[in-house]
Amino acid sequence: MRIGLILAGVILVAIGAAAFTGNLDFTHDREVVKVGDLSASVKEEKSVPQWLGAVGVIAGLGLLAAGALRR
């Protein structure tokens, strides 16, 4: 279980750091108009908020500390 906490902490820190620096983006398809069989959609590119990345880094560091202190 100790290795699992450390591994989860490292992964969470890496993803949180990517989100905090603004390098974590995702696309979202949104349907704008639908008339009968005809539909129009828009692809929007959004980024993960920086505050969420900071929370991820802090949580990851907490998991790393818990894994390091566990016997």
PDB file of N, CA and C in Angstrom:
ATOM      1  N   MET A   1       0.820  -1.190   0.000  1.00  0.00           N
ATOM      2  CA  MET A   1       0.000   0.000   0.000  1.00  0.00           C
ATOM      3  C   MET A   1       0.870   1.262   0.000  1.00  0.00           C
ATOM      4  N   ARG A   2       2.058   1.159   0.589  1.00  0.00           N
ATOM      5  CA  ARG A   2       2.959   2.299   0.633  1.00  0.00           C
ATOM      6  C   ARG A   2       3.385   2.720  -0.771  1.00  0.00           C
ATOM      7  N   ILE A   3       3.730   1.753  -1.595  1.00  0.00           N
ATOM      8  CA  ILE A   3       4.139   2.055  -2.973  1.00  0.00           C
ATOM      9  C   ILE A   3       2.967   2.651  -3.749  1.00  0.00           C
ATOM     10  N   GLY A   4       1.760   2.173  -3.495  1.00  0.00           N
ATOM     11  CA  GLY A   4       0.573   2.705  -4.159  1.00  0.00           C
ATOM     12  C   GLY A   4       0.337   4.168  -3.834  1.00  0.00           C
ATOM     13  N   LEU A   5       0.510   4.551  -2.571  1.00  0.00           N
ATOM     14  CA  LEU A   5       0.351   5.951  -2.179  1.00  0.00           C
ATOM     15  C   LEU A   5       1.409   6.826  -2.837  1.00  0.00           C
ATOM     16  N   ILE A   6       2.631   6.342  -2.849  1.00  0.00           N
ATOM     17  CA  ILE A   6       3.714   7.129  -3.451  1.00  0.00           C
ATOM     18  C   ILE A   6       3.489   7.280  -4.952  1.00  0.00           C
ATOM     19  N   LEU A   7       3.101   6.204  -5.612  1.00  0.00           N
ATOM     20  CA  LEU A   7       2.858   6.262  -7.060  1.00  0.00           C
ATOM     21  C   LEU A   7       1.682   7.183  -7.385  1.00  0.00           C
ATOM     22  N   ALA A   8       0.603   7.082  -6.619  1.00  0.00           N
ATOM     23  CA  ALA A   8      -0.548   7.967  -6.841  1.00  0.00           C
ATOM     24  C   ALA A   8      -0.165   9.419  -6.591  1.00  0.00           C
ATOM     25  N   GLY A   9       0.673   9.663  -5.591  1.00  0.00           N
ATOM     26  CA  GLY A   9       1.130  11.020  -5.312  1.00  0.00           C
ATOM     27  C   GLY A   9       1.966  11.596  -6.432  1.00  0.00           C
ATOM     28  N   VAL A  10       2.861  10.787  -6.989  1.00  0.00           N
ATOM     29  CA  VAL A  10       3.708  11.258  -8.100  1.00  0.00           C
ATOM     30  C   VAL A  10       2.856  11.582  -9.322  1.00  0.00           C
ATOM     31  N   ILE A  11       1.906  10.708  -9.628  1.00  0.00           N
ATOM     32  CA  ILE A  11       1.032  10.940 -10.788  1.00  0.00           C
ATOM     33  C   ILE A  11       0.189  12.197 -10.587  1.00  0.00           C
ATOM     34  N   LEU A  12      -0.361  12.365  -9.382  1.00  0.00           N
ATOM     35  CA  LEU A  12      -1.191  13.534  -9.100  1.00  0.00           C
ATOM     36  C   LEU A  12      -0.387  14.828  -9.130  1.00  0.00           C
ATOM     37  N   VAL A  13       0.834  14.782  -8.657  1.00  0.00           N
ATOM     38  CA  VAL A  13       1.700  15.970  -8.715  1.00  0.00           C
ATOM     39  C   VAL A  13       2.016  16.325 -10.165  1.00  0.00           C
ATOM     40  N   ALA A  14       2.292  15.314 -10.991  1.00  0.00           N
ATOM     41  CA  ALA A  14       2.626  15.574 -12.400  1.00  0.00           C
ATOM     42  C   ALA A  14       1.429  16.164 -13.154  1.00  0.00           C
ATOM     43  N   ILE A  15       0.255  15.593 -12.954  1.00  0.00           N
ATOM     44  CA  ILE A  15      -0.943  16.112 -13.634  1.00  0.00           C
ATOM     45  C   ILE A  15      -1.300  17.501 -13.100  1.00  0.00           C
ATOM     46  N   GLY A  16      -1.190  17.681 -11.791  1.00  0.00           N
ATOM     47  CA  GLY A  16      -1.476  18.989 -11.205  1.00  0.00           C
ATOM     48  C   GLY A  16      -0.521  20.060 -11.681  1.00  0.00           C
ATOM     49  N   ALA A  17       0.754  19.715 -11.829  1.00  0.00           N
ATOM     50  CA  ALA A  17       1.732  20.684 -12.324  1.00  0.00           C
ATOM     51  C   ALA A  17       1.440  21.063 -13.776  1.00  0.00           C
ATOM     52  N   ALA A  18       1.030  20.084 -14.575  1.00  0.00           N
ATOM     53  CA  ALA A  18       0.678  20.380 -15.972  1.00  0.00           C
ATOM     54  C   ALA A  18      -0.544  21.292 -16.031  1.00  0.00           C
ATOM     55  N   ALA A  19      -1.514  21.060 -15.163  1.00  0.00           N
ATOM     56  CA  ALA A  19      -2.703  21.914 -15.145  1.00  0.00           C
ATOM     57  C   ALA A  19      -2.370  23.300 -14.608  1.00  0.00           C
ATOM     58  N   PHE A  20      -1.483  23.373 -13.624  1.00  0.00           N
ATOM     59  CA  PHE A  20      -1.125  24.663 -13.031  1.00  0.00           C
ATOM     60  C   PHE A  20      -0.377  25.552 -14.017  1.00  0.00           C
ATOM     61  N   THR A  21       0.435  24.954 -14.872  1.00  0.00           N
ATOM     62  CA  THR A  21       1.170  25.744 -15.856  1.00  0.00           C
ATOM     63  C   THR A  21       0.339  26.059 -17.097  1.00  0.00           C
ATOM     64  N   GLY A  22      -0.863  25.502 -17.200  1.00  0.00           N
ATOM     65  CA  GLY A  22      -1.739  25.789 -18.331  1.00  0.00           C
ATOM     66  C   GLY A  22      -1.514  24.889 -19.520  1.00  0.00           C
ATOM     67  N   ASN A  23      -0.836  23.769 -19.343  1.00  0.00           N
ATOM     68  CA  ASN A  23      -0.540  22.852 -20.442  1.00  0.00           C
ATOM     69  C   ASN A  23      -1.521  21.698 -20.553  1.00  0.00           C
ATOM     70  N   LEU A  24      -2.597  21.700 -19.794  1.00  0.00           N
ATOM     71  CA  LEU A  24      -3.561  20.612 -19.806  1.00  0.00           C
ATOM     72  C   LEU A  24      -4.860  21.118 -20.426  1.00  0.00           C
ATOM     73  N   ASP A  25      -5.101  20.759 -21.685  1.00  0.00           N
ATOM     74  CA  ASP A  25      -6.287  21.198 -22.419  1.00  0.00           C
ATOM     75  C   ASP A  25      -7.136  20.001 -22.805  1.00  0.00           C
ATOM     76  N   PHE A  26      -8.425  20.257 -23.043  1.00  0.00           N
ATOM     77  CA  PHE A  26      -9.319  19.228 -23.551  1.00  0.00           C
ATOM     78  C   PHE A  26     -10.336  19.880 -24.481  1.00  0.00           C
ATOM     79  N   THR A  27     -10.883  19.090 -25.392  1.00  0.00           N
ATOM     80  CA  THR A  27     -11.880  19.607 -26.322  1.00  0.00           C
ATOM     81  C   THR A  27     -13.263  19.139 -25.901  1.00  0.00           C
ATOM     82  N   HIS A  28     -14.238  19.981 -26.194  1.00  0.00           N
ATOM     83  CA  HIS A  28     -15.618  19.700 -25.838  1.00  0.00           C
ATOM     84  C   HIS A  28     -16.485  20.001 -27.054  1.00  0.00           C
ATOM     85  N   ASP A  29     -17.241  19.010 -27.525  1.00  0.00           N
ATOM     86  CA  ASP A  29     -18.157  19.225 -28.642  1.00  0.00           C
ATOM     87  C   ASP A  29     -19.490  19.732 -28.107  1.00  0.00           C
ATOM     88  N   ARG A  30     -19.970  20.828 -28.675  1.00  0.00           N
ATOM     89  CA  ARG A  30     -21.228  21.411 -28.230  1.00  0.00           C
ATOM     90  C   ARG A  30     -22.131  21.572 -29.451  1.00  0.00           C
ATOM     91  N   GLU A  31     -23.346  21.064 -29.323  1.00  0.00           N
ATOM     92  CA  GLU A  31     -24.313  21.170 -30.424  1.00  0.00           C
ATOM     93  C   GLU A  31     -24.968  22.540 -30.361  1.00  0.00           C
ATOM     94  N   VAL A  32     -24.841  23.304 -31.457  1.00  0.00           N
ATOM     95  CA  VAL A  32     -25.327  24.673 -31.480  1.00  0.00           C
ATOM     96  C   VAL A  32     -26.752  24.741 -32.003  1.00  0.00           C
ATOM     97  N   VAL A  33     -26.989  24.109 -33.154  1.00  0.00           N
ATOM     98  CA  VAL A  33     -28.301  24.169 -33.797  1.00  0.00           C
ATOM     99  C   VAL A  33     -28.688  22.770 -34.239  1.00  0.00           C
ATOM    100  N   LYS A  34     -29.947  22.411 -34.025  1.00  0.00           N
ATOM    101  CA  LYS A  34     -30.450  21.143 -34.536  1.00  0.00           C
ATOM    102  C   LYS A  34     -31.843  21.381 -35.089  1.00  0.00           C
ATOM    103  N   VAL A  35     -31.964  21.228 -36.414  1.00  0.00           N
ATOM    104  CA  VAL A  35     -33.238  21.392 -37.094  1.00  0.00           C
ATOM    105  C   VAL A  35     -33.483  20.118 -37.887  1.00  0.00           C
ATOM    106  N   GLY A  36     -34.391  19.288 -37.404  1.00  0.00           N
ATOM    107  CA  GLY A  36     -34.668  18.027 -38.076  1.00  0.00           C
ATOM    108  C   GLY A  36     -33.432  17.143 -38.066  1.00  0.00           C
ATOM    109  N   ASP A  37     -33.021  16.694 -39.264  1.00  0.00           N
ATOM    110  CA  ASP A  37     -31.818  15.869 -39.371  1.00  0.00           C
ATOM    111  C   ASP A  37     -30.540  16.697 -39.469  1.00  0.00           C
ATOM    112  N   LEU A  38     -30.669  17.976 -39.663  1.00  0.00           N
ATOM    113  CA  LEU A  38     -29.525  18.861 -39.817  1.00  0.00           C
ATOM    114  C   LEU A  38     -29.080  19.374 -38.451  1.00  0.00           C
ATOM    115  N   SER A  39     -27.808  19.245 -38.176  1.00  0.00           N
ATOM    116  CA  SER A  39     -27.291  19.759 -36.903  1.00  0.00           C
ATOM    117  C   SER A  39     -25.924  20.393 -37.138  1.00  0.00           C
ATOM    118  N   ALA A  40     -25.632  21.369 -36.312  1.00  0.00           N
ATOM    119  CA  ALA A  40     -24.340  22.037 -36.366  1.00  0.00           C
ATOM    120  C   ALA A  40     -23.728  21.981 -34.971  1.00  0.00           C
ATOM    121  N   SER A  41     -22.458  21.634 -34.930  1.00  0.00           N
ATOM    122  CA  SER A  41     -21.788  21.557 -33.636  1.00  0.00           C
ATOM    123  C   SER A  41     -20.488  22.346 -33.685  1.00  0.00           C
ATOM    124  N   VAL A  42     -20.030  22.719 -32.525  1.00  0.00           N
ATOM    125  CA  VAL A  42     -18.813  23.506 -32.387  1.00  0.00           C
ATOM    126  C   VAL A  42     -17.876  22.762 -31.447  1.00  0.00           C
ATOM    127  N   LYS A  43     -16.598  22.689 -31.822  1.00  0.00           N
ATOM    128  CA  LYS A  43     -15.588  22.108 -30.939  1.00  0.00           C
ATOM    129  C   LYS A  43     -14.941  23.247 -30.169  1.00  0.00           C
ATOM    130  N   GLU A  44     -15.062  23.178 -28.863  1.00  0.00           N
ATOM    131  CA  GLU A  44     -14.464  24.194 -28.003  1.00  0.00           C
ATOM    132  C   GLU A  44     -13.253  23.595 -27.293  1.00  0.00           C
ATOM    133  N   GLU A  45     -12.176  24.314 -27.274  1.00  0.00           N
ATOM    134  CA  GLU A  45     -10.986  23.863 -26.569  1.00  0.00           C
ATOM    135  C   GLU A  45     -10.919  24.612 -25.243  1.00  0.00           C
ATOM    136  N   LYS A  46     -10.907  23.864 -24.166  1.00  0.00           N
ATOM    137  CA  LYS A  46     -10.889  24.455 -22.835  1.00  0.00           C
ATOM    138  C   LYS A  46      -9.648  23.963 -22.101  1.00  0.00           C
ATOM    139  N   SER A  47      -9.252  24.721 -21.107  1.00  0.00           N
ATOM    140  CA  SER A  47      -8.116  24.310 -20.281  1.00  0.00           C
ATOM    141  C   SER A  47      -8.587  24.129 -18.844  1.00  0.00           C
ATOM    142  N   VAL A  48      -7.878  23.294 -18.132  1.00  0.00           N
ATOM    143  CA  VAL A  48      -8.189  23.045 -16.729  1.00  0.00           C
ATOM    144  C   VAL A  48      -7.778  24.283 -15.933  1.00  0.00           C
ATOM    145  N   PRO A  49      -8.628  24.749 -15.007  1.00  0.00           N
ATOM    146  CA  PRO A  49      -8.280  25.948 -14.230  1.00  0.00           C
ATOM    147  C   PRO A  49      -7.003  25.755 -13.407  1.00  0.00           C
ATOM    148  N   GLN A  50      -6.260  26.840 -13.249  1.00  0.00           N
ATOM    149  CA  GLN A  50      -4.997  26.761 -12.522  1.00  0.00           C
ATOM    150  C   GLN A  50      -5.200  26.419 -11.053  1.00  0.00           C
ATOM    151  N   TRP A  51      -6.279  26.879 -10.457  1.00  0.00           N
ATOM    152  CA  TRP A  51      -6.504  26.579  -9.045  1.00  0.00           C
ATOM    153  C   TRP A  51      -6.709  25.081  -8.836  1.00  0.00           C
ATOM    154  N   LEU A  52      -7.301  24.410  -9.814  1.00  0.00           N
ATOM    155  CA  LEU A  52      -7.496  22.968  -9.702  1.00  0.00           C
ATOM    156  C   LEU A  52      -6.155  22.240  -9.805  1.00  0.00           C
ATOM    157  N   GLY A  53      -5.260  22.760 -10.612  1.00  0.00           N
ATOM    158  CA  GLY A  53      -3.912  22.193 -10.690  1.00  0.00           C
ATOM    159  C   GLY A  53      -3.160  22.350  -9.379  1.00  0.00           C
ATOM    160  N   ALA A  54      -3.326  23.501  -8.735  1.00  0.00           N
ATOM    161  CA  ALA A  54      -2.670  23.722  -7.446  1.00  0.00           C
ATOM    162  C   ALA A  54      -3.214  22.768  -6.386  1.00  0.00           C
ATOM    163  N   VAL A  55      -4.523  22.539  -6.408  1.00  0.00           N
ATOM    164  CA  VAL A  55      -5.128  21.586  -5.470  1.00  0.00           C
ATOM    165  C   VAL A  55      -4.585  20.182  -5.728  1.00  0.00           C
ATOM    166  N   GLY A  56      -4.416  19.820  -6.989  1.00  0.00           N
ATOM    167  CA  GLY A  56      -3.863  18.518  -7.337  1.00  0.00           C
ATOM    168  C   GLY A  56      -2.437  18.343  -6.860  1.00  0.00           C
ATOM    169  N   VAL A  57      -1.638  19.397  -6.986  1.00  0.00           N
ATOM    170  CA  VAL A  57      -0.246  19.331  -6.519  1.00  0.00           C
ATOM    171  C   VAL A  57      -0.207  19.171  -5.003  1.00  0.00           C
ATOM    172  N   ILE A  58      -1.029  19.924  -4.293  1.00  0.00           N
ATOM    173  CA  ILE A  58      -1.048  19.835  -2.827  1.00  0.00           C
ATOM    174  C   ILE A  58      -1.528  18.465  -2.372  1.00  0.00           C
ATOM    175  N   ALA A  59      -2.568  17.934  -3.025  1.00  0.00           N
ATOM    176  CA  ALA A  59      -3.064  16.601  -2.668  1.00  0.00           C
ATOM    177  C   ALA A  59      -2.017  15.535  -2.981  1.00  0.00           C
ATOM    178  N   GLY A  60      -1.324  15.679  -4.091  1.00  0.00           N
ATOM    179  CA  GLY A  60      -0.272  14.732  -4.448  1.00  0.00           C
ATOM    180  C   GLY A  60       0.875  14.751  -3.462  1.00  0.00           C
ATOM    181  N   LEU A  61       1.247  15.945  -3.016  1.00  0.00           N
ATOM    182  CA  LEU A  61       2.300  16.044  -2.010  1.00  0.00           C
ATOM    183  C   LEU A  61       1.852  15.419  -0.689  1.00  0.00           C
ATOM    184  N   GLY A  62       0.568  15.551  -0.364  1.00  0.00           N
ATOM    185  CA  GLY A  62       0.037  14.900   0.830  1.00  0.00           C
ATOM    186  C   GLY A  62       0.100  13.388   0.730  1.00  0.00           C
ATOM    187  N   LEU A  63      -0.227  12.853  -0.448  1.00  0.00           N
ATOM    188  CA  LEU A  63      -0.133  11.409  -0.653  1.00  0.00           C
ATOM    189  C   LEU A  63       1.317  10.929  -0.587  1.00  0.00           C
ATOM    190  N   LEU A  64       2.228  11.717  -1.143  1.00  0.00           N
ATOM    191  CA  LEU A  64       3.646  11.357  -1.059  1.00  0.00           C
ATOM    192  C   LEU A  64       4.119  11.327   0.394  1.00  0.00           C
ATOM    193  N   ALA A  65       3.708  12.311   1.166  1.00  0.00           N
ATOM    194  CA  ALA A  65       4.112  12.356   2.565  1.00  0.00           C
ATOM    195  C   ALA A  65       3.497  11.181   3.337  1.00  0.00           C
ATOM    196  N   ALA A  66       2.245  10.862   3.060  1.00  0.00           N
ATOM    197  CA  ALA A  66       1.590   9.739   3.742  1.00  0.00           C
ATOM    198  C   ALA A  66       2.263   8.417   3.378  1.00  0.00           C
ATOM    199  N   GLY A  67       2.654   8.267   2.119  1.00  0.00           N
ATOM    200  CA  GLY A  67       3.347   7.057   1.706  1.00  0.00           C
ATOM    201  C   GLY A  67       4.738   6.942   2.296  1.00  0.00           C
ATOM    202  N   ALA A  68       5.411   8.069   2.452  1.00  0.00           N
ATOM    203  CA  ALA A  68       6.761   8.055   3.000  1.00  0.00           C
ATOM    204  C   ALA A  68       6.749   7.785   4.501  1.00  0.00           C
ATOM    205  N   LEU A  69       5.729   8.250   5.205  1.00  0.00           N
ATOM    206  CA  LEU A  69       5.663   8.100   6.652  1.00  0.00           C
ATOM    207  C   LEU A  69       5.038   6.771   7.086  1.00  0.00           C
ATOM    208  N   ARG A  70       4.354   6.102   6.172  1.00  0.00           N
ATOM    209  CA  ARG A  70       3.693   4.830   6.517  1.00  0.00           C
ATOM    210  C   ARG A  70       4.723   3.719   6.638  1.00  0.00           C
ATOM    211  N   ARG A  71       4.518   2.839   7.590  1.00  0.00           N
ATOM    212  CA  ARG A  71       5.471   1.731   7.782  1.00  0.00           C
ATOM    213  C   ARG A  71       4.915   0.443   7.308  1.00  0.00           C
TER     214      ARG A  71
END
